[in-house]
mmCIF file of C-alpha atoms in Angstrom:
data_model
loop_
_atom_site.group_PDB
_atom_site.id
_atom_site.type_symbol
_atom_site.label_atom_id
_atom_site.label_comp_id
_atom_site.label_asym_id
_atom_site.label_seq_id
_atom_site.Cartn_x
_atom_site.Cartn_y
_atom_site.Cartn_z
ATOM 1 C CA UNK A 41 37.027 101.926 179.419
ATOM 2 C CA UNK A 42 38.277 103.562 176.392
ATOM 3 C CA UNK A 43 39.589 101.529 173.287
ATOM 4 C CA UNK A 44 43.070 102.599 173.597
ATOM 5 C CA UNK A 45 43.650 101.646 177.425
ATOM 6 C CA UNK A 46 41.987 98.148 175.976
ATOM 7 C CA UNK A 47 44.367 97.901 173.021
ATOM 8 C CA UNK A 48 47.232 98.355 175.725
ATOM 9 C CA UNK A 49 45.889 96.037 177.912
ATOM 10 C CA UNK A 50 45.313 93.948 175.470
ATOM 11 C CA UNK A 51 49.115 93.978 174.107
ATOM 12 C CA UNK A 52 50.395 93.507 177.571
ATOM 13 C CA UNK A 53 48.559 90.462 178.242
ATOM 14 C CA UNK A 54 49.274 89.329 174.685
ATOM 15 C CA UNK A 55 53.400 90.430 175.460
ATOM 16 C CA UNK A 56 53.266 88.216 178.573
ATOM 17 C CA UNK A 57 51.381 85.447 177.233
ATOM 18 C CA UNK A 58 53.936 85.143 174.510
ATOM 19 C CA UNK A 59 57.508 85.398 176.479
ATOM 20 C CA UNK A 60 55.634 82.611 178.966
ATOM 21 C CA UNK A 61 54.981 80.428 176.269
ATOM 22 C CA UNK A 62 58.342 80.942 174.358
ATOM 23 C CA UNK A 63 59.855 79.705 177.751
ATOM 24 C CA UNK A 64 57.789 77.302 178.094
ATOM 25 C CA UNK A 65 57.633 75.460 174.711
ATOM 26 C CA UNK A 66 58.326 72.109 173.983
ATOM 27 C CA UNK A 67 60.188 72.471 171.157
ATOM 28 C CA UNK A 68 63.099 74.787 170.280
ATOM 29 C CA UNK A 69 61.509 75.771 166.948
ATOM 30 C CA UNK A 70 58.352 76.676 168.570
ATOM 31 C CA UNK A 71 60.491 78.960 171.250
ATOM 32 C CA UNK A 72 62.329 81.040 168.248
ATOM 33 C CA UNK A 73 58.602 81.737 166.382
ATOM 34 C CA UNK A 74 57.203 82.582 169.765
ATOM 35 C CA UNK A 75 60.456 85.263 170.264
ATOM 36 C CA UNK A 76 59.660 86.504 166.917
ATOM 37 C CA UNK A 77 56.310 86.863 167.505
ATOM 38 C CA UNK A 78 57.561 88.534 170.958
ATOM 39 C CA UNK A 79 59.668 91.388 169.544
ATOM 40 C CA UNK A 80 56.700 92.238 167.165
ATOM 41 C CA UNK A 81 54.612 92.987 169.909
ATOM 42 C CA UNK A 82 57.229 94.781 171.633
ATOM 43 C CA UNK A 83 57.322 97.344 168.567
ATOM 44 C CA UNK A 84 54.058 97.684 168.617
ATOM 45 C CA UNK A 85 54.532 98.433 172.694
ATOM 46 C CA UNK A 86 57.136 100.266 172.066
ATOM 47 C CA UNK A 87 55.020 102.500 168.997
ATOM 48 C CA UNK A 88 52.391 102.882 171.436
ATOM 49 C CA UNK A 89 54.830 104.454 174.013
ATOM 50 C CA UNK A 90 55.659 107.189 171.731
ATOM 51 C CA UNK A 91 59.181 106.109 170.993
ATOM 52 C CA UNK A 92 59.024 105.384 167.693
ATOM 53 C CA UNK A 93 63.220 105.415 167.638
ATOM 54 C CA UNK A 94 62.880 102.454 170.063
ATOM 55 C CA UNK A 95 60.715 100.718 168.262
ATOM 56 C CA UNK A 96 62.233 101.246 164.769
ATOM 57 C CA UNK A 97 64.980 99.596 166.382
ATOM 58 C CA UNK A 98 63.288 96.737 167.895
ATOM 59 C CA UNK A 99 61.667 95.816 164.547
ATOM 60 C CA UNK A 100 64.768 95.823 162.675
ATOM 61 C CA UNK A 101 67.241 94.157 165.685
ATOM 62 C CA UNK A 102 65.264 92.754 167.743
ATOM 63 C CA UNK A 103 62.488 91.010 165.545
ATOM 64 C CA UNK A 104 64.089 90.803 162.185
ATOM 65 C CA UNK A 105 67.931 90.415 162.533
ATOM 66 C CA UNK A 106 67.791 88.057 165.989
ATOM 67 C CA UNK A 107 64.972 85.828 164.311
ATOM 68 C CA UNK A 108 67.301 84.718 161.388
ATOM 69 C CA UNK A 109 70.132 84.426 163.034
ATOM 70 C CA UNK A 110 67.922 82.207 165.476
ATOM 71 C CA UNK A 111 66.148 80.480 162.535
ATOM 72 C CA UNK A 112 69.723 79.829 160.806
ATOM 73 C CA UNK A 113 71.151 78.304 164.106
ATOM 74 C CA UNK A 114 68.583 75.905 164.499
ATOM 75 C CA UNK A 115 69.029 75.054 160.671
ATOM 76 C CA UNK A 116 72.687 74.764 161.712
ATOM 77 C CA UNK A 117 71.913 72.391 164.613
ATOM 78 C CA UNK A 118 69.650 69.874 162.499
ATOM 79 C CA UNK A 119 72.030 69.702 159.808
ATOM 80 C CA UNK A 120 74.662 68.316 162.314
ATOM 81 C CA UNK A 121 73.124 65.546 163.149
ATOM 82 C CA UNK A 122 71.016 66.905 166.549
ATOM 83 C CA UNK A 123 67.683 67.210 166.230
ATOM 84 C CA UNK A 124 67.416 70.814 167.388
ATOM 85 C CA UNK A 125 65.050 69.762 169.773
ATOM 86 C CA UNK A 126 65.519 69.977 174.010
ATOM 87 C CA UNK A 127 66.836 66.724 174.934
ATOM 88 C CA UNK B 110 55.812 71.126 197.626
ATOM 89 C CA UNK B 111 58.894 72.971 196.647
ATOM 90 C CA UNK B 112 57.495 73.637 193.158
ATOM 91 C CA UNK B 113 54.442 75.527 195.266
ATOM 92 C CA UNK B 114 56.948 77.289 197.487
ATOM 93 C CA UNK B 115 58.912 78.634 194.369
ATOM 94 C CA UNK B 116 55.794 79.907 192.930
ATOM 95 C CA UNK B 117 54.481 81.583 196.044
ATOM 96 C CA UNK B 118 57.745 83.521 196.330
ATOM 97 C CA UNK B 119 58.052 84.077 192.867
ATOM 98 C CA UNK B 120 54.170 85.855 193.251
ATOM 99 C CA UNK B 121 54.984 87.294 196.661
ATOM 100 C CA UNK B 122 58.352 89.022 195.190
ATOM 101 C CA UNK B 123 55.819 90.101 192.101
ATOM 102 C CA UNK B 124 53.712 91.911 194.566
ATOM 103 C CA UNK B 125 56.674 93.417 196.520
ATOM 104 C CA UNK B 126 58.088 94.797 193.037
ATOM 105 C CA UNK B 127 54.685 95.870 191.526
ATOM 106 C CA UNK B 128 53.629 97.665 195.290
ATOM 107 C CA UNK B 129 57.056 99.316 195.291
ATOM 108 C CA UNK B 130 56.649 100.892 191.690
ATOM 109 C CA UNK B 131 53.430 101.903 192.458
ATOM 110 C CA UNK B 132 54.943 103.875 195.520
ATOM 111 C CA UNK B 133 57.877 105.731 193.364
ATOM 112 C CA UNK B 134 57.301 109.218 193.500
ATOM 113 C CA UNK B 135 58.002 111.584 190.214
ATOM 114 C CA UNK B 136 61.518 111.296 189.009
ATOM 115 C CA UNK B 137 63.591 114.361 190.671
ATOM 116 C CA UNK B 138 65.340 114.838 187.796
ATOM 117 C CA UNK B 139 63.965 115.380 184.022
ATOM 118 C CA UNK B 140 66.956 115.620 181.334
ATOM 119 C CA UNK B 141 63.890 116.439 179.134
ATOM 120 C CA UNK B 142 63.939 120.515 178.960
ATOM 121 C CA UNK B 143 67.297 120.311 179.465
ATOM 122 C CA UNK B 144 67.446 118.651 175.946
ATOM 123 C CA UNK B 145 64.616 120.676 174.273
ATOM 124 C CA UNK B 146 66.167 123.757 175.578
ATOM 125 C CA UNK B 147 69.952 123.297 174.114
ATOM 126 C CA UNK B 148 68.456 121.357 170.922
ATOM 127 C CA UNK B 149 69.328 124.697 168.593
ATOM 128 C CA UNK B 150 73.095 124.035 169.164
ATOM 129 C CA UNK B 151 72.478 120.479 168.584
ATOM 130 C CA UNK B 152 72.898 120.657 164.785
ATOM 131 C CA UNK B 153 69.804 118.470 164.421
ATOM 132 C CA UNK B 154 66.064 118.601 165.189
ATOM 133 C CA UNK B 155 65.192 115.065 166.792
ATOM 134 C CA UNK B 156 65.816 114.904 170.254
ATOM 135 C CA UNK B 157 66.701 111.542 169.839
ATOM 136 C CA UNK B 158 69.202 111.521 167.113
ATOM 137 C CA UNK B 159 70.726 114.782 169.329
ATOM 138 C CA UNK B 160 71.039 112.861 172.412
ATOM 139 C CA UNK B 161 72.514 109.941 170.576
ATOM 140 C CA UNK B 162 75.481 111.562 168.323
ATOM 141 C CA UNK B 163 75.514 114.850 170.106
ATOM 142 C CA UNK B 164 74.704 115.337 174.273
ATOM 143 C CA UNK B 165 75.959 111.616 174.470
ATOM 144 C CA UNK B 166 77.930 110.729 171.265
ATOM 145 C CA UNK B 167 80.502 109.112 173.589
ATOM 146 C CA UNK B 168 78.320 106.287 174.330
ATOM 147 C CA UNK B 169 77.299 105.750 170.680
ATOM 148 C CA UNK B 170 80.973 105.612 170.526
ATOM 149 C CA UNK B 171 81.385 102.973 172.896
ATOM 150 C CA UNK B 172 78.778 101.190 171.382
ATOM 151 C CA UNK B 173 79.864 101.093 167.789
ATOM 152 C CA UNK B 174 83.493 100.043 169.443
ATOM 153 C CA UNK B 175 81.793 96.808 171.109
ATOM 154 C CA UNK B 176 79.640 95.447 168.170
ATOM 155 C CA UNK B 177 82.733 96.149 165.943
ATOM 156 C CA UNK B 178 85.033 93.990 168.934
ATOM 157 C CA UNK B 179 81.984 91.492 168.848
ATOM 158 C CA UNK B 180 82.270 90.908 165.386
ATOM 159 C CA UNK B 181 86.225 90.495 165.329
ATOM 160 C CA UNK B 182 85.805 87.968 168.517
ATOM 161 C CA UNK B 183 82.916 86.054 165.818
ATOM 162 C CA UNK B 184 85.754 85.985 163.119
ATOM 163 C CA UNK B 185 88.101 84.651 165.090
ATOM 164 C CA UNK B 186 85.807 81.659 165.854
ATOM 165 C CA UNK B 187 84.324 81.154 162.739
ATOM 166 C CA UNK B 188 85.068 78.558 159.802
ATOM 167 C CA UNK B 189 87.996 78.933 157.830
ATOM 168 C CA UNK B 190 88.677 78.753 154.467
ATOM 169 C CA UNK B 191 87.322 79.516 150.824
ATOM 170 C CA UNK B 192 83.243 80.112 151.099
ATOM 171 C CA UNK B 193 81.597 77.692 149.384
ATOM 172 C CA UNK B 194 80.064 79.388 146.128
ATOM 173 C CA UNK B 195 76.005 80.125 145.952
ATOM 174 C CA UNK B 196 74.027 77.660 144.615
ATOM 175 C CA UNK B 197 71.108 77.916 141.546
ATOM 176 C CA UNK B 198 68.472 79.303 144.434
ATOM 177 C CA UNK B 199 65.381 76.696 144.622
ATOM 178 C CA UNK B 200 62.530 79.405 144.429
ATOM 179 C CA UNK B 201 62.259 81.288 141.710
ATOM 180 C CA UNK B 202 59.433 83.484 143.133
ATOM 181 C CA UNK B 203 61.666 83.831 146.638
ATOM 182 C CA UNK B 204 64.888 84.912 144.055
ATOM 183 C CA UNK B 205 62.626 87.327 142.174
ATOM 184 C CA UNK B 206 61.075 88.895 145.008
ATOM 185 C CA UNK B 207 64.198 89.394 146.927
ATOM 186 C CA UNK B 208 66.124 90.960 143.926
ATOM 187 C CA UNK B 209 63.311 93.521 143.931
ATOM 188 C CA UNK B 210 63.106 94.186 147.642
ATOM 189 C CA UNK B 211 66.998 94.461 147.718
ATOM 190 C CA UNK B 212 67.414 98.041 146.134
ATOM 191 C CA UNK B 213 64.083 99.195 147.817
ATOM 192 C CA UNK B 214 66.055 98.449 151.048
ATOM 193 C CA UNK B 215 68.569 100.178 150.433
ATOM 194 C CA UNK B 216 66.910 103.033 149.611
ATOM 195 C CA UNK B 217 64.446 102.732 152.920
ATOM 196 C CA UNK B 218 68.229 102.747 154.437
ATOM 197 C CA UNK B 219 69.434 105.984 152.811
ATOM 198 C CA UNK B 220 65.773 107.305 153.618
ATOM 199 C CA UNK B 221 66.126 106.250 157.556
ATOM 200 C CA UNK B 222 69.635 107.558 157.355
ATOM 201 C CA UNK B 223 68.955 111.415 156.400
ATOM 202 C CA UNK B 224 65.523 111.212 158.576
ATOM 203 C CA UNK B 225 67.178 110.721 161.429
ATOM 204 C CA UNK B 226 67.893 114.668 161.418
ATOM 205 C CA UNK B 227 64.548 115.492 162.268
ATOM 206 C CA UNK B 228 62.561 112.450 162.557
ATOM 207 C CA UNK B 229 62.875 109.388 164.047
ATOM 208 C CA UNK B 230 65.305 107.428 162.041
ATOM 209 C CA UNK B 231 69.339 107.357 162.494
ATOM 210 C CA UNK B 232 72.109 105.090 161.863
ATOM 211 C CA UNK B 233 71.401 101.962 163.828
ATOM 212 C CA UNK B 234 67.842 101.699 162.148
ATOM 213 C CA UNK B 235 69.596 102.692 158.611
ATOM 214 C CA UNK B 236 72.381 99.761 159.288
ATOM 215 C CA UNK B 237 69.883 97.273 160.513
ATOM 216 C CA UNK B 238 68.194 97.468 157.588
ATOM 217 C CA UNK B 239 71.278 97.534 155.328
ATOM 218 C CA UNK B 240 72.195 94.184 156.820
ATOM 219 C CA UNK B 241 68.658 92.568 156.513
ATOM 220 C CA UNK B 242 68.636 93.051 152.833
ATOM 221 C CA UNK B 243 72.247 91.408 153.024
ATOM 222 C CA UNK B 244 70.694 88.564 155.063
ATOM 223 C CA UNK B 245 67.402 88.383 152.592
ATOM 224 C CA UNK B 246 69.897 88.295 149.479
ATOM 225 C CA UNK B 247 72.203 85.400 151.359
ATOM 226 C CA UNK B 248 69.158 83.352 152.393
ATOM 227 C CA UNK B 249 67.695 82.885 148.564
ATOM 228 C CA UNK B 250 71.109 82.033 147.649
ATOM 229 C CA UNK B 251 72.227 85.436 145.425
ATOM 230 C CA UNK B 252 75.183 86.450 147.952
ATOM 231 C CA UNK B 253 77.202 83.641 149.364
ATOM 232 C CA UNK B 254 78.541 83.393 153.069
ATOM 233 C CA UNK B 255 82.054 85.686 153.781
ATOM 234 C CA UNK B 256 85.083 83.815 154.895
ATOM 235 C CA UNK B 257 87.957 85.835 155.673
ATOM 236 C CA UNK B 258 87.661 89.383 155.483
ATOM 237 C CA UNK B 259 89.222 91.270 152.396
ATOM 238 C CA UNK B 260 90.510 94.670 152.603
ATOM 239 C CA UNK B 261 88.127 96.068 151.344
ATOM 240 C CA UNK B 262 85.395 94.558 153.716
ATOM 241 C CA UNK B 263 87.547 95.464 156.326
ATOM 242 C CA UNK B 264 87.782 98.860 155.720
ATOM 243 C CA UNK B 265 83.918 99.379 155.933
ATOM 244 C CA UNK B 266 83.706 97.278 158.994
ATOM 245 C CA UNK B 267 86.167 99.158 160.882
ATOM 246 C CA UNK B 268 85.502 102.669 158.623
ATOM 247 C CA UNK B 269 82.539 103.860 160.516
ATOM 248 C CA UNK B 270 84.057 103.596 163.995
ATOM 249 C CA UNK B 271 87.481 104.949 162.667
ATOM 250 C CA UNK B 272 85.414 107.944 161.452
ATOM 251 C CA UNK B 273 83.972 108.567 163.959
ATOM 252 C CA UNK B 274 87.156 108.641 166.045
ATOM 253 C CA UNK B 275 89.150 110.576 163.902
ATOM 254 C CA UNK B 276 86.441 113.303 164.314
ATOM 255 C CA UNK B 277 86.198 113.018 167.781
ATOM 256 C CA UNK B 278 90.084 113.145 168.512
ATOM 257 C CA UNK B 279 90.412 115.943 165.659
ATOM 258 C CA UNK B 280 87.979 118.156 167.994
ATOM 259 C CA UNK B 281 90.210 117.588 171.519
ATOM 260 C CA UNK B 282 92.006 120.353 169.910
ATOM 261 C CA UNK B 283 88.941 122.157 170.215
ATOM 262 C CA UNK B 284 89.257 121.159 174.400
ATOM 263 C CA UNK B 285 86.770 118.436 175.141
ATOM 264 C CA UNK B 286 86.024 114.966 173.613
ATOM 265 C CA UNK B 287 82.956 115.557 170.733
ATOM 266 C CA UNK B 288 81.882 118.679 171.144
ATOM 267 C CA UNK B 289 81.266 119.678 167.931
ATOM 268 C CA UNK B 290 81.299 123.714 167.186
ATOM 269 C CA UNK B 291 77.343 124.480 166.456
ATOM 270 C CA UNK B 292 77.938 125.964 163.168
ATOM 271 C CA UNK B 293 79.173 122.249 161.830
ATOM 272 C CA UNK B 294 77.374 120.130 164.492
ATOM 273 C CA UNK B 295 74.709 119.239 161.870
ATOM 274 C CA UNK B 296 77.353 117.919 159.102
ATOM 275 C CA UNK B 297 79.562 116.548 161.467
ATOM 276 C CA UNK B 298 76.821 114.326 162.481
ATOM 277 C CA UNK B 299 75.477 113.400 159.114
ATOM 278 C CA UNK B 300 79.416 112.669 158.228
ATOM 279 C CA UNK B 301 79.725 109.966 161.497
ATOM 280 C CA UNK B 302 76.070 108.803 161.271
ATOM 281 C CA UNK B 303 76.940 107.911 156.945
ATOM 282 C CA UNK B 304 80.262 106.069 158.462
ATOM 283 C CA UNK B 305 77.948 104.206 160.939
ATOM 284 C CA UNK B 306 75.301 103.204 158.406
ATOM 285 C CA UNK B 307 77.435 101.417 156.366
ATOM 286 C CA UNK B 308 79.662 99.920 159.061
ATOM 287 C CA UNK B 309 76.499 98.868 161.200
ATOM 288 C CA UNK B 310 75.158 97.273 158.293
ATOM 289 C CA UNK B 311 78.332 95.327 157.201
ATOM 290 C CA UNK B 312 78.700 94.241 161.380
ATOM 291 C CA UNK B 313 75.259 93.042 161.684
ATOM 292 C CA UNK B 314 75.277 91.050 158.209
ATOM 293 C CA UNK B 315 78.909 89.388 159.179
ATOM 294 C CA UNK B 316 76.732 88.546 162.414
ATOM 295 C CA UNK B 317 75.173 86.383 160.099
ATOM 296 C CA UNK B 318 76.976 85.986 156.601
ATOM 297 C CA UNK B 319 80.249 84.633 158.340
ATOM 298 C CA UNK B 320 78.875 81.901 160.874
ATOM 299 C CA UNK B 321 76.314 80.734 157.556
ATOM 300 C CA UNK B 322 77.152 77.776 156.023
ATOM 301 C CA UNK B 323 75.876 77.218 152.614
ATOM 302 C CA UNK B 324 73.284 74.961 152.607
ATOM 303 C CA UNK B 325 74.257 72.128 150.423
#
């Protein structure tokens, strides 16, 4: 087995591992790292694809822009009085 | 005993799906040559950026039309009223740091931005990271949130998409929708993708700069 078909299977495992455990975790702060953490390895998924246009995109959109906006709503939600949490 | 017979269909369907992409023959149809072979007239050297602004430049158009009605829709919703002013920021490190990663941004933008003729690179890469130095600078406090659009903001959110309109209904005259004469593909391109740039990146930092509230 060479070390890039481990790498890859390595990232997919890791890609799945993450989106099941942003679904399935507890708490909503926990979810929006896991996502970040998610598109990260996507770039990288997408990088070792050979679309580097995709994945350009993906880090910028998808990883950077998205988290914030994720990170500032559940700022927005705590300072309103919920908890930000899953009732 | 239901959660077990979810799960078993949800793995049976699994298999189905992963036996049935397994069986997919090769694609009849590769747009791939067809791209490398008419990539001269393209006025640019990436594939990518050719299929994007060129081959299928009405999509991008499309595209730039719905984050721009997106954004409008977000205004509409938004607060109203005068945005609070920014704050003395609490980390002077975070403040430092961000001043100097601000310009370097915007020069990775410009960078992305004339790249995208040969390279991978383009407009929405360019604007996304336009906006994410607008978002770093609003986060450590040195740009406050937007309220209502001025003029002048609203010319560069609609500009890029008006651009690239105006050059795609100048060249109907020419018979068909965007199809740019060879000889001036390559400028018209660089003219729209500029226009996009700085329109994505105001669009995706309103995303974010005119739902913010300042943190008080």
């Amino acid at each position: 087995m060479s070390v890039a078909l481990l790498f890859d299977l390595l990232l997919a495992a890791a890609l799945l591992w993450c989106s099941w455990r942003a679904l399935a975790a507890p708490t909503l702060q926990r979810a929006v790292v896991l996502f970040i953490v998610f598109g990260l390895l996507m770039t990288l998924a997408w990088a070792r694809l050979a679309a580097p246009d995709i994945a350009l995109a993906e880090a910028g959109i998808g990883a950077g822009l998205t988290g914030a906006l994720l990170l500032d709503a559940l700022g927005a939600l705590r300072r309103r009085g919920g908890t930000g949490e899953k009732a | 005993m239901k959660r077990l017979a979810v799960s078993l269909g949800a793995a049976l369907f699994a298999a189905l799906l992963g036996a049935a992409l397994l069986e997919l023959g090769p694609p009849a149809a590769t747009l791939a040559p067809l791209v490398a072979g008419t990539l001269a007239q393209s006025g640019v050297t990436h594939p990518v950026t050719a299929v994007l602004l060129n081959f299928r430049g009405y999509d991008t158009l499309l595209e730039i039309a719905v984050l721009l009605i997106a954004l409008i829709g977000l205004t509409a919703v938004a607060r109203r009223g005068e945005a609070p002013a920014a704050t003395a920021a609490v980390e002077p490190v975070l403040t430092t740091l961000a001043r100097l990663a601000a310009p370097l941004m915007v020069l990775v933008a410009v960078y992305l931005l004339w790249a995208g003729a040969f390279r991978p690179g383009g407009a929405f890469q360019a604007g996304a990271v336009l906006a994410a130095a607008a978002v770093l600078l609003h986060l450590t406090r040195l740009l406050p949130a937007w309220a209502t659009p001025g003029t002048w903001l609203r010319a560069g959110l609609a500009g890029g998409f008006l651009l690239f309109l105006a050059i795609a209904a100048a060249l109907l005259a020419e018979g068909a929708l965007l199809k740019y004469p060879p000889a001036q593909a390559g400028l018209l391109i660089l003219a729209i993708e500029s226009g996009l740039t700085v329109s994505l990146g105001l669009i995706l930092a309103g995303l974010f700069l005119f739902l913010s509230e300042e943190r008080r």
